[in-house]
PDB file of C-alpha atoms (C1' of nucleotides) in Angstrom:
ATOM      1  CA  UNK R 191      12.343 -13.986  -4.708  1.00  0.00           C
ATOM      2  CA  UNK R 192      10.674 -16.592  -6.607  1.00  0.00           C
ATOM      3  CA  UNK R 193       9.655 -16.585 -10.202  1.00  0.00           C
ATOM      4  CA  UNK R 194      11.379 -18.506 -12.964  1.00  0.00           C
ATOM      5  CA  UNK R 195      14.175 -16.004 -13.677  1.00  0.00           C
ATOM      6  CA  UNK R 196      15.160 -15.553 -10.044  1.00  0.00           C
ATOM      7  CA  UNK R 197      15.192 -19.318  -9.458  1.00  0.00           C
ATOM      8  CA  UNK R 198      17.191 -19.895 -12.645  1.00  0.00           C
ATOM      9  CA  UNK R 199      19.762 -17.276 -11.689  1.00  0.00           C
ATOM     10  CA  UNK R 200      20.004 -18.786  -8.216  1.00  0.00           C
ATOM     11  CA  UNK R 201      20.494 -22.294  -9.642  1.00  0.00           C
ATOM     12  CA  UNK R 202      23.324 -21.006 -11.841  1.00  0.00           C
ATOM     13  CA  UNK R 203      24.857 -19.308  -8.819  1.00  0.00           C
ATOM     14  CA  UNK R 204      24.632 -22.347  -6.561  1.00  0.00           C
ATOM     15  CA  UNK R 205      25.698 -25.031  -9.041  1.00  0.00           C
ATOM     16  CA  UNK R 206      29.430 -24.253  -9.068  1.00  0.00           C
ATOM     17  CA  UNK R 207      29.400 -23.538  -5.322  1.00  0.00           C
ATOM     18  CA  UNK R 208      27.806 -26.848  -4.346  1.00  0.00           C
ATOM     19  CA  UNK R 209      28.925 -29.251  -7.060  1.00  0.00           C
ATOM     20  CA  UNK R 210      31.366 -31.746  -5.596  1.00  0.00           C
ATOM     21  CA  UNK R 211      30.780 -30.605  -2.013  1.00  0.00           C
ATOM     22  CA  UNK R 212      29.900 -33.157   0.672  1.00  0.00           C
ATOM     23  CA  UNK R 213      27.252 -32.611   3.355  1.00  0.00           C
ATOM     24  CA  UNK R 214      28.822 -33.240   6.748  1.00  0.00           C
ATOM     25  CA  UNK R 215      26.062 -31.851   8.941  1.00  0.00           C
ATOM     26  CA  UNK R 216      22.289 -31.242   8.603  1.00  0.00           C
ATOM     27  CA  UNK R 217      20.131 -28.976  10.781  1.00  0.00           C
ATOM     28  CA  UNK R 218      16.418 -29.122   9.999  1.00  0.00           C
ATOM     29  CA  UNK R 219      15.051 -26.132  11.917  1.00  0.00           C
ATOM     30  CA  UNK R 220      11.481 -26.161  10.520  1.00  0.00           C
ATOM     31  CA  UNK R 221      10.354 -29.688   9.676  1.00  0.00           C
ATOM     32  CA  UNK R 222       7.145 -28.323   8.128  1.00  0.00           C
ATOM     33  CA  UNK R 223       9.047 -27.421   4.968  1.00  0.00           C
ATOM     34  CA  UNK R 224       9.653 -31.120   4.303  1.00  0.00           C
ATOM     35  CA  UNK R 225       6.095 -31.908   3.159  1.00  0.00           C
ATOM     36  CA  UNK R 226       5.660 -35.666   3.291  1.00  0.00           C
ATOM     37  CA  UNK R 227       9.320 -36.537   3.788  1.00  0.00           C
ATOM     38  CA  UNK R 228      10.247 -37.262   7.367  1.00  0.00           C
ATOM     39  CA  UNK R 229      13.158 -35.387   8.960  1.00  0.00           C
ATOM     40  CA  UNK R 230      14.887 -38.735   9.431  1.00  0.00           C
ATOM     41  CA  UNK R 231      14.567 -39.685   5.784  1.00  0.00           C
ATOM     42  CA  UNK R 232      15.892 -36.340   4.567  1.00  0.00           C
ATOM     43  CA  UNK R 233      18.700 -36.405   7.109  1.00  0.00           C
ATOM     44  CA  UNK R 234      19.664 -39.912   5.984  1.00  0.00           C
ATOM     45  CA  UNK R 235      19.651 -38.893   2.336  1.00  0.00           C
ATOM     46  CA  UNK R 236      21.730 -35.754   2.867  1.00  0.00           C
ATOM     47  CA  UNK R 237      24.289 -36.773   5.449  1.00  0.00           C
ATOM     48  CA  UNK R 238      27.503 -37.780   3.704  1.00  0.00           C
ATOM     49  CA  UNK R 239      25.974 -37.079   0.279  1.00  0.00           C
ATOM     50  CA  UNK R 240      27.818 -35.192  -2.452  1.00  0.00           C
ATOM     51  CA  UNK R 241      26.161 -32.589  -4.679  1.00  0.00           C
ATOM     52  CA  UNK R 242      26.512 -33.501  -8.349  1.00  0.00           C
ATOM     53  CA  UNK R 243      24.348 -30.802  -9.942  1.00  0.00           C
ATOM     54  CA  UNK R 244      21.970 -27.918  -9.154  1.00  0.00           C
ATOM     55  CA  UNK R 245      19.383 -26.966 -11.747  1.00  0.00           C
ATOM     56  CA  UNK R 246      15.784 -25.777 -12.106  1.00  0.00           C
ATOM     57  CA  UNK R 247      12.311 -26.921 -13.176  1.00  0.00           C
ATOM     58  CA  UNK R 248       9.508 -24.340 -12.995  1.00  0.00           C
ATOM     59  CA  UNK R 249      10.115 -22.493  -9.685  1.00  0.00           C
ATOM     60  CA  UNK R 250      11.779 -25.540  -8.110  1.00  0.00           C
ATOM     61  CA  UNK R 251      15.484 -25.913  -7.508  1.00  0.00           C
ATOM     62  CA  UNK R 252      16.612 -29.483  -8.129  1.00  0.00           C
ATOM     63  CA  UNK R 253      19.572 -30.648  -6.066  1.00  0.00           C
ATOM     64  CA  UNK R 254      21.080 -33.806  -7.499  1.00  0.00           C
ATOM     65  CA  UNK R 255      23.106 -35.788  -4.993  1.00  0.00           C
ATOM     66  CA  UNK R 256      25.054 -38.996  -4.737  1.00  0.00           C
ATOM     67  CA  UNK R 257      24.228 -40.355  -1.317  1.00  0.00           C
ATOM     68  CA  UNK R 258      26.687 -41.882   1.125  1.00  0.00           C
ATOM     69  CA  UNK R 259      25.275 -45.253   0.079  1.00  0.00           C
ATOM     70  CA  UNK R 260      26.208 -44.487  -3.520  1.00  0.00           C
ATOM     71  CA  UNK R 261      22.668 -44.010  -4.840  1.00  0.00           C
ATOM     72  CA  UNK R 262      21.337 -41.098  -6.876  1.00  0.00           C
ATOM     73  CA  UNK R 263      18.875 -38.755  -5.153  1.00  0.00           C
ATOM     74  CA  UNK R 264      17.073 -35.517  -6.003  1.00  0.00           C
ATOM     75  CA  UNK R 265      15.992 -32.976  -3.392  1.00  0.00           C
ATOM     76  CA  UNK R 266      13.482 -30.279  -4.396  1.00  0.00           C
ATOM     77  CA  UNK R 267      13.741 -26.754  -3.074  1.00  0.00           C
ATOM     78  CA  UNK R 268      11.034 -24.099  -3.429  1.00  0.00           C
ATOM     79  CA  UNK R 269      11.529 -20.528  -2.236  1.00  0.00           C
ATOM     80  CA  UNK R 270       7.900 -19.697  -1.515  1.00  0.00           C
ATOM     81  CA  UNK R 271       7.524 -15.923  -1.248  1.00  0.00           C
ATOM     82  CA  UNK R 272      10.593 -15.025   0.769  1.00  0.00           C
ATOM     83  CA  UNK R 273      13.083 -17.888   0.506  1.00  0.00           C
ATOM     84  CA  UNK R 274      16.796 -17.350  -0.001  1.00  0.00           C
ATOM     85  CA  UNK R 275      19.606 -19.841  -0.382  1.00  0.00           C
ATOM     86  CA  UNK R 276      23.299 -19.134  -0.146  1.00  0.00           C
ATOM     87  CA  UNK R 277      26.635 -20.477   1.003  1.00  0.00           C
ATOM     88  CA  UNK R 278      28.201 -18.653   3.941  1.00  0.00           C
ATOM     89  CA  UNK R 279      31.369 -19.097   6.015  1.00  0.00           C
ATOM     90  CA  UNK R 280      30.920 -21.607   8.841  1.00  0.00           C
ATOM     91  CA  UNK R 281      31.982 -18.909  11.283  1.00  0.00           C
ATOM     92  CA  UNK R 282      29.117 -16.557  10.323  1.00  0.00           C
ATOM     93  CA  UNK R 283      25.976 -16.763  12.464  1.00  0.00           C
ATOM     94  CA  UNK R 284      23.101 -18.737  10.983  1.00  0.00           C
ATOM     95  CA  UNK R 285      20.291 -16.261  10.155  1.00  0.00           C
ATOM     96  CA  UNK R 286      17.229 -15.837  12.343  1.00  0.00           C
ATOM     97  CA  UNK R 287      14.844 -17.348   9.813  1.00  0.00           C
ATOM     98  CA  UNK R 288      16.937 -20.306   8.684  1.00  0.00           C
ATOM     99  CA  UNK R 289      14.653 -23.267   7.944  1.00  0.00           C
ATOM    100  CA  UNK R 290      17.436 -25.723   7.131  1.00  0.00           C
ATOM    101  CA  UNK R 291      21.218 -25.531   7.008  1.00  0.00           C
ATOM    102  CA  UNK R 292      23.865 -27.969   5.858  1.00  0.00           C
ATOM    103  CA  UNK R 293      27.492 -27.980   6.911  1.00  0.00           C
ATOM    104  CA  UNK R 294      29.882 -28.449   3.982  1.00  0.00           C
ATOM    105  CA  UNK R 295      33.125 -28.316   5.963  1.00  0.00           C
ATOM    106  CA  UNK R 296      34.362 -24.731   6.337  1.00  0.00           C
ATOM    107  CA  UNK R 297      31.132 -23.360   4.861  1.00  0.00           C
ATOM    108  CA  UNK R 298      27.401 -23.682   5.443  1.00  0.00           C
ATOM    109  CA  UNK R 299      24.667 -23.957   2.849  1.00  0.00           C
ATOM    110  CA  UNK R 300      21.706 -21.993   4.254  1.00  0.00           C
ATOM    111  CA  UNK R 301      18.031 -21.885   3.281  1.00  0.00           C
ATOM    112  CA  UNK R 302      16.337 -19.006   5.054  1.00  0.00           C
ATOM    113  CA  UNK R 303      12.669 -18.157   4.614  1.00  0.00           C
ATOM    114  CA  UNK R 304      10.947 -15.614   6.851  1.00  0.00           C
ATOM    115  CA  UNK R 305       7.388 -16.492   5.859  1.00  0.00           C
ATOM    116  CA  UNK R 306       8.081 -20.235   5.703  1.00  0.00           C
ATOM    117  CA  UNK R 307       6.083 -20.855   2.533  1.00  0.00           C
ATOM    118  CA  UNK R 308       9.123 -22.555   1.005  1.00  0.00           C
ATOM    119  CA  UNK R 309       9.843 -26.262   0.671  1.00  0.00           C
ATOM    120  CA  UNK R 310      12.850 -28.557   0.878  1.00  0.00           C
ATOM    121  CA  UNK R 311      11.825 -32.119   0.245  1.00  0.00           C
ATOM    122  CA  UNK R 312      12.392 -35.544  -1.258  1.00  0.00           C
ATOM    123  CA  UNK R 313       8.763 -35.601  -2.361  1.00  0.00           C
ATOM    124  CA  UNK R 314       8.790 -35.069  -6.145  1.00  0.00           C
ATOM    125  CA  UNK R 315       5.030 -35.378  -6.673  1.00  0.00           C
ATOM    126  CA  UNK R 316       4.649 -31.653  -7.240  1.00  0.00           C
ATOM    127  CA  UNK R 317       6.676 -31.931 -10.458  1.00  0.00           C
ATOM    128  CA  UNK R 318       4.148 -34.236 -12.086  1.00  0.00           C
ATOM    129  CA  UNK R 319       1.477 -31.663 -12.861  1.00  0.00           C
ATOM    130  CA  UNK R 320       3.776 -28.939 -14.191  1.00  0.00           C
ATOM    131  CA  UNK R 321       3.207 -27.534 -17.659  1.00  0.00           C
ATOM    132  CA  UNK R 322       5.830 -26.739 -20.306  1.00  0.00           C
ATOM    133  CA  UNK R 323       9.022 -24.824 -19.621  1.00  0.00           C
ATOM    134  CA  UNK R 324       8.437 -21.455 -21.305  1.00  0.00           C
ATOM    135  CA  UNK R 325      12.047 -21.025 -22.443  1.00  0.00           C
ATOM    136  CA  UNK R 326      12.193 -24.386 -24.203  1.00  0.00           C
ATOM    137  CA  UNK R 327      11.475 -24.724 -27.914  1.00  0.00           C
ATOM    138  CA  UNK R 328       8.443 -26.950 -27.417  1.00  0.00           C
ATOM    139  CA  UNK R 329       6.576 -24.018 -25.862  1.00  0.00           C
ATOM    140  CA  UNK R 330       4.761 -22.149 -28.621  1.00  0.00           C
ATOM    141  CA  UNK R 331       1.487 -20.315 -29.215  1.00  0.00           C
ATOM    142  CA  UNK R 332      -0.448 -23.490 -29.934  1.00  0.00           C
ATOM    143  CA  UNK R 333       0.805 -25.155 -26.760  1.00  0.00           C
ATOM    144  CA  UNK R 334      -0.058 -22.090 -24.707  1.00  0.00           C
ATOM    145  CA  UNK R 335      -3.503 -21.801 -26.275  1.00  0.00           C
ATOM    146  CA  UNK R 336      -4.247 -25.415 -25.390  1.00  0.00           C
ATOM    147  CA  UNK R 337      -3.545 -24.573 -21.751  1.00  0.00           C
ATOM    148  CA  UNK R 338      -5.539 -21.356 -21.864  1.00  0.00           C
ATOM    149  CA  UNK R 339      -8.553 -23.232 -23.203  1.00  0.00           C
ATOM    150  CA  UNK R 340      -8.723 -25.667 -20.320  1.00  0.00           C
ATOM    151  CA  UNK R 341     -10.831 -23.244 -18.284  1.00  0.00           C
ATOM    152  CA  UNK R 342     -12.902 -20.071 -18.543  1.00  0.00           C
ATOM    153  CA  UNK R 343     -10.673 -18.095 -16.170  1.00  0.00           C
ATOM    154  CA  UNK R 344      -9.181 -14.695 -17.010  1.00  0.00           C
ATOM    155  CA  UNK R 345      -5.933 -15.080 -18.920  1.00  0.00           C
ATOM    156  CA  UNK R 346      -3.920 -13.538 -16.053  1.00  0.00           C
ATOM    157  CA  UNK R 347      -5.029 -16.322 -13.714  1.00  0.00           C
ATOM    158  CA  UNK R 348      -4.342 -18.959 -16.372  1.00  0.00           C
ATOM    159  CA  UNK R 349      -0.736 -17.749 -16.501  1.00  0.00           C
ATOM    160  CA  UNK R 350      -0.378 -18.266 -12.765  1.00  0.00           C
ATOM    161  CA  UNK R 351      -1.548 -21.885 -13.129  1.00  0.00           C
ATOM    162  CA  UNK R 352       1.685 -23.883 -13.188  1.00  0.00           C
ATOM    163  CA  UNK R 353       0.089 -26.637 -15.280  1.00  0.00           C
ATOM    164  CA  UNK R 354      -0.485 -24.153 -18.134  1.00  0.00           C
ATOM    165  CA  UNK R 355       3.045 -22.774 -18.208  1.00  0.00           C
ATOM    166  CA  UNK R 356       5.686 -23.471 -15.570  1.00  0.00           C
ATOM    167  CA  UNK R 357       7.440 -20.686 -13.709  1.00  0.00           C
ATOM    168  CA  UNK R 358       5.362 -17.567 -14.360  1.00  0.00           C
ATOM    169  CA  UNK R 359       4.353 -15.692 -11.209  1.00  0.00           C
ATOM    170  CA  UNK R 360       2.378 -12.579 -10.338  1.00  0.00           C
ATOM    171  CA  UNK R 361       4.916 -10.028 -11.547  1.00  0.00           C
ATOM    172  CA  UNK R 362       5.883 -11.531 -14.879  1.00  0.00           C
ATOM    173  CA  UNK R 363       2.268 -12.431 -15.679  1.00  0.00           C
ATOM    174  CA  UNK R 364       1.370  -8.721 -15.692  1.00  0.00           C
ATOM    175  CA  UNK R 365       4.558  -7.836 -17.556  1.00  0.00           C
ATOM    176  CA  UNK R 366       3.991 -10.450 -20.276  1.00  0.00           C
ATOM    177  CA  UNK R 367       0.375  -9.393 -20.833  1.00  0.00           C
ATOM    178  CA  UNK R 368       1.510  -5.793 -21.191  1.00  0.00           C
ATOM    179  CA  UNK R 369       4.111  -6.740 -23.782  1.00  0.00           C
ATOM    180  CA  UNK R 370       1.524  -8.748 -25.691  1.00  0.00           C
ATOM    181  CA  UNK R 371      -1.087  -5.951 -25.489  1.00  0.00           C
ATOM    182  CA  UNK R 372      -3.662  -8.253 -23.879  1.00  0.00           C
ATOM    183  CA  UNK R 373      -5.893  -7.181 -21.007  1.00  0.00           C
ATOM    184  CA  UNK R 374      -5.552  -9.440 -17.938  1.00  0.00           C
ATOM    185  CA  UNK R 375      -9.343  -9.788 -17.617  1.00  0.00           C
ATOM    186  CA  UNK R 376      -9.776 -11.438 -21.021  1.00  0.00           C
ATOM    187  CA  UNK R 377     -10.927 -15.050 -20.764  1.00  0.00           C
ATOM    188  CA  UNK R 378      -7.977 -17.205 -21.772  1.00  0.00           C
ATOM    189  CA  UNK R 379     -10.207 -19.512 -23.789  1.00  0.00           C
ATOM    190  CA  UNK R 380     -11.280 -16.583 -25.983  1.00  0.00           C
ATOM    191  CA  UNK R 381      -7.797 -15.674 -27.200  1.00  0.00           C
ATOM    192  CA  UNK R 382      -7.037 -16.190 -30.885  1.00  0.00           C
ATOM    193  CA  UNK R 383      -4.072 -18.259 -32.005  1.00  0.00           C
ATOM    194  CA  UNK R 384      -2.359 -15.029 -33.105  1.00  0.00           C
ATOM    195  CA  UNK R 385      -2.845 -13.533 -29.638  1.00  0.00           C
ATOM    196  CA  UNK R 386      -1.567 -16.698 -27.988  1.00  0.00           C
ATOM    197  CA  UNK R 387       1.460 -16.512 -30.245  1.00  0.00           C
ATOM    198  CA  UNK R 388       2.138 -12.940 -29.144  1.00  0.00           C
ATOM    199  CA  UNK R 389       1.632 -13.857 -25.510  1.00  0.00           C
ATOM    200  CA  UNK R 390       3.963 -16.823 -25.835  1.00  0.00           C
ATOM    201  CA  UNK R 391       6.639 -14.597 -27.380  1.00  0.00           C
ATOM    202  CA  UNK R 392       6.089 -11.998 -24.634  1.00  0.00           C
ATOM    203  CA  UNK R 393       6.472 -14.598 -21.869  1.00  0.00           C
ATOM    204  CA  UNK R 394       9.652 -15.913 -23.437  1.00  0.00           C
ATOM    205  CA  UNK R 395      11.179 -12.463 -23.912  1.00  0.00           C
ATOM    206  CA  UNK R 396      10.325 -11.089 -20.477  1.00  0.00           C
ATOM    207  CA  UNK R 397      11.612 -14.197 -18.678  1.00  0.00           C
ATOM    208  CA  UNK R 398      14.649 -14.553 -20.927  1.00  0.00           C
ATOM    209  CA  UNK R 399      15.672 -10.938 -20.457  1.00  0.00           C
ATOM    210  CA  UNK R 400      15.311 -11.219 -16.682  1.00  0.00           C
ATOM    211  CA  UNK R 401      17.522 -14.321 -16.623  1.00  0.00           C
ATOM    212  CA  UNK R 402      20.157 -12.572 -18.714  1.00  0.00           C
ATOM    213  CA  UNK R 403      20.012  -9.420 -16.595  1.00  0.00           C
ATOM    214  CA  UNK R 404      20.182 -11.345 -13.324  1.00  0.00           C
ATOM    215  CA  UNK R 405      23.073 -13.438 -14.558  1.00  0.00           C
ATOM    216  CA  UNK R 406      25.020 -10.313 -15.457  1.00  0.00           C
ATOM    217  CA  UNK R 407      24.655  -8.580 -12.102  1.00  0.00           C
ATOM    218  CA  UNK R 408      26.911  -8.984  -9.120  1.00  0.00           C
ATOM    219  CA  UNK R 409      24.166  -9.859  -6.663  1.00  0.00           C
ATOM    220  CA  UNK R 410      24.219  -9.743  -2.894  1.00  0.00           C
ATOM    221  CA  UNK R 411      22.862 -13.217  -2.197  1.00  0.00           C
ATOM    222  CA  UNK R 412      22.266 -12.708   1.483  1.00  0.00           C
ATOM    223  CA  UNK R 413      20.464  -9.418   0.875  1.00  0.00           C
ATOM    224  CA  UNK R 414      21.700  -8.168   4.221  1.00  0.00           C
ATOM    225  CA  UNK R 415      22.912  -4.772   3.089  1.00  0.00           C
ATOM    226  CA  UNK R 416      20.778  -3.596   0.194  1.00  0.00           C
ATOM    227  CA  UNK R 417      17.033  -3.231   0.434  1.00  0.00           C
ATOM    228  CA  UNK R 418      16.254  -6.572  -1.175  1.00  0.00           C
ATOM    229  CA  UNK R 419      18.830  -6.143  -3.920  1.00  0.00           C
ATOM    230  CA  UNK R 420      18.878  -9.840  -4.769  1.00  0.00           C
ATOM    231  CA  UNK R 421      15.328 -10.157  -5.849  1.00  0.00           C
ATOM    232  CA  UNK R 422      13.747  -8.471  -8.802  1.00  0.00           C
ATOM    233  CA  UNK R 423      17.075  -6.840  -9.438  1.00  0.00           C
ATOM    234  CA  UNK R 424      17.418  -3.166  -9.852  1.00  0.00           C
ATOM    235  CA  UNK R 425      15.656  -2.351  -6.599  1.00  0.00           C
ATOM    236  CA  UNK R 426      18.906  -1.553  -4.906  1.00  0.00           C
ATOM    237  CA  UNK R 427      19.760   2.022  -3.934  1.00  0.00           C
ATOM    238  CA  UNK R 428      21.273   3.986  -6.781  1.00  0.00           C
ATOM    239  CA  UNK R 429      20.654   1.163  -9.196  1.00  0.00           C
ATOM    240  CA  UNK R 430      19.521   2.566 -12.525  1.00  0.00           C
ATOM    241  CA  UNK R 431      18.464  -0.769 -14.010  1.00  0.00           C
ATOM    242  CA  UNK R 432      14.919  -0.613 -15.312  1.00  0.00           C
ATOM    243  CA  UNK R 433      12.578  -2.913 -13.444  1.00  0.00           C
ATOM    244  CA  UNK R 434       8.991  -3.340 -14.539  1.00  0.00           C
ATOM    245  CA  UNK R 435       6.806  -1.641 -17.097  1.00  0.00           C
ATOM    246  CA  UNK R 436       3.468  -2.133 -15.285  1.00  0.00           C
ATOM    247  CA  UNK R 437       3.924  -4.142 -12.068  1.00  0.00           C
ATOM    248  CA  UNK R 438       3.573  -1.938  -8.977  1.00  0.00           C
ATOM    249  CA  UNK R 439       3.168   1.152 -11.188  1.00  0.00           C
ATOM    250  CA  UNK R 440      -0.458   2.029 -10.425  1.00  0.00           C
ATOM    251  CA  UNK R 441      -1.193   5.615 -11.421  1.00  0.00           C
ATOM    252  CA  UNK R 442       2.193   6.112 -13.087  1.00  0.00           C
ATOM    253  CA  UNK R 443       2.381   6.855 -16.826  1.00  0.00           C
ATOM    254  CA  UNK R 444       2.540   3.942 -19.235  1.00  0.00           C
ATOM    255  CA  UNK R 445       6.033   3.725 -20.743  1.00  0.00           C
ATOM    256  CA  UNK R 446       4.514   3.390 -24.215  1.00  0.00           C
ATOM    257  CA  UNK R 447       1.550   5.785 -24.300  1.00  0.00           C
ATOM    258  CA  UNK R 448       1.558   7.793 -21.066  1.00  0.00           C
ATOM    259  CA  UNK R 449      -1.864   6.716 -19.825  1.00  0.00           C
ATOM    260  CA  UNK R 450      -2.091   5.952 -16.108  1.00  0.00           C
ATOM    261  CA  UNK R 451      -1.443   2.295 -15.231  1.00  0.00           C
ATOM    262  CA  UNK R 452      -4.403   0.605 -13.559  1.00  0.00           C
ATOM    263  CA  UNK R 453      -4.436  -1.894 -10.694  1.00  0.00           C
ATOM    264  CA  UNK R 454      -7.195  -4.471 -10.313  1.00  0.00           C
ATOM    265  CA  UNK R 455      -7.592  -7.480  -8.020  1.00  0.00           C
ATOM    266  CA  UNK R 456      -8.061 -10.963  -9.489  1.00  0.00           C
ATOM    267  CA  UNK R 457      -8.335 -13.984  -7.192  1.00  0.00           C
ATOM    268  CA  UNK R 458      -7.037 -11.827  -4.335  1.00  0.00           C
ATOM    269  CA  UNK R 459      -3.885 -10.829  -6.228  1.00  0.00           C
ATOM    270  CA  UNK R 460      -2.981  -7.531  -7.868  1.00  0.00           C
ATOM    271  CA  UNK R 461      -2.838  -7.212 -11.638  1.00  0.00           C
ATOM    272  CA  UNK R 462      -1.479  -4.132 -13.396  1.00  0.00           C
ATOM    273  CA  UNK R 463      -2.163  -3.034 -16.960  1.00  0.00           C
ATOM    274  CA  UNK R 464      -2.366  -0.078 -19.301  1.00  0.00           C
ATOM    275  CA  UNK R 465      -6.024   0.597 -20.164  1.00  0.00           C
ATOM    276  CA  UNK R 466      -4.995   2.029 -23.522  1.00  0.00           C
ATOM    277  CA  UNK R 467      -2.315  -0.417 -24.737  1.00  0.00           C
ATOM    278  CA  UNK R 468      -4.197  -3.486 -23.473  1.00  0.00           C
ATOM    279  CA  UNK R 469      -7.716  -3.353 -24.867  1.00  0.00           C
TER     280      UNK R 469
ATOM    281  C1'  DA H 250      -0.805   1.663  15.593  1.00  0.00           C
ATOM    282  C1'  DT H 251      -3.958  -1.085  13.213  1.00  0.00           C
ATOM    283  C1'  DG H 252      -4.922  -2.993   9.036  1.00  0.00           C
ATOM    284  C1'  DG H 253      -3.779  -3.908   4.456  1.00  0.00           C
ATOM    285  C1'  DC H 254      -0.391  -5.440   1.464  1.00  0.00           C
ATOM    286  C1'  DT H 255       3.423  -8.758  -0.306  1.00  0.00           C
ATOM    287  C1'  DG H 256       7.297 -12.584  -5.033  1.00  0.00           C
ATOM    288  C1'  DT H 257       3.365 -19.034  -3.667  1.00  0.00           C
ATOM    289  C1'  DT H 258       0.353 -22.681  -3.619  1.00  0.00           C
ATOM    290  C1'  DA H 259      -2.474 -26.542  -1.259  1.00  0.00           C
ATOM    291  C1'  DT H 260      -6.798 -26.993   0.381  1.00  0.00           C
ATOM    292  C1'  DC H 261     -11.389 -25.876   1.438  1.00  0.00           C
ATOM    293  C1'  DC H 262     -16.050 -24.539   0.251  1.00  0.00           C
ATOM    294  C1'  DG H 263     -20.120 -23.126  -2.318  1.00  0.00           C
TER     295       DG H 263
ATOM    296  C1'  DC U  36     -15.923 -29.872 -11.810  1.00  0.00           C
ATOM    297  C1'  DC U  37     -14.786 -24.996 -11.304  1.00  0.00           C
ATOM    298  C1'  DG U  38     -13.287 -21.020  -9.370  1.00  0.00           C
ATOM    299  C1'  DG U  39     -12.892 -17.919  -5.622  1.00  0.00           C
ATOM    300  C1'  DA U  40     -11.492 -17.573  -0.774  1.00  0.00           C
ATOM    301  C1'  DT U  41      -8.578 -18.952   2.806  1.00  0.00           C
ATOM    302  C1'  DA U  42      -4.655 -20.551   5.284  1.00  0.00           C
ATOM    303  C1'  DA U  43       0.110 -21.278   6.009  1.00  0.00           C
ATOM    304  C1'  DC U  44       3.704 -17.024   8.006  1.00  0.00           C
ATOM    305  C1'  DA U  45       6.386 -12.616   9.025  1.00  0.00           C
ATOM    306  C1'  DG U  46       7.422  -7.989   7.965  1.00  0.00           C
ATOM    307  C1'  DC U  47       6.733  -3.529   5.953  1.00  0.00           C
ATOM    308  C1'  DC U  48       4.181   0.577   5.025  1.00  0.00           C
ATOM    309  C1'  DA U  49       0.614   4.167   5.254  1.00  0.00           C
TER     310       DA U  49
END
DNA sequence: ATGGCTGTTATCCG
DNA sequence: CCGGATAACAGCCA
């Protein structure tokens, strides 16, 4: 489920559920998700620790804890492509693809991830190279343009580079470029300041709207019933919420001009755009 | 049913 | 150094 809005909505969901709760049991099912932290080190940090805050940076969930020893500690969670996190009753069966679970006394905090691209780790190195948070004031057209100019890549691929702007993924990159009227194949370093300003505004609006929409919905966090209703909201059966304007709409009419949406492949990933609105 | 596709990203090669 | 390809995985769809 993981781009900035989905991670932000999840952090807001988990914060009140976990804050103040104490970890009484830890089950690390897939130690590969720990990166460089050892299972023993993570176990030691978590066992007896109390959650003090859950928040987000880029696509990472940040779990702030006060350890049993009384020290402050941050655990990073990343959902990869298919990660989910939720709190379930202790009596419910732990899901097939659980990678780690933590007993909270009466309830269990579960991280499940079928493709196992996710992470749950004490290793904070991956935060060091992240670019600006797109929803913060410091992110503007000039800041974005500076990032776009650091290579000759197509602008779509620049947006996926987390050191340029943090939290944009494959779906919202296409959506933002559509809103800004910029073709994904344009070299990022060739954009004008005015175009970068439009793209910056488009990124902020598309991410901001998705956070607001996701926060307003009553989501099924386990996703067991609906066909993936939690992620990229509006996919649920009978749900009339508009989803995307170009992503996954190859051949369908552009919502603005009616021309058929095109799909191209860039760095082995699909990009979608309107050939008329995005010259 | 086989192969191509999927919301991520670290690493490997040319 | 740069940028594209691949690998890490499992499931879904045509």
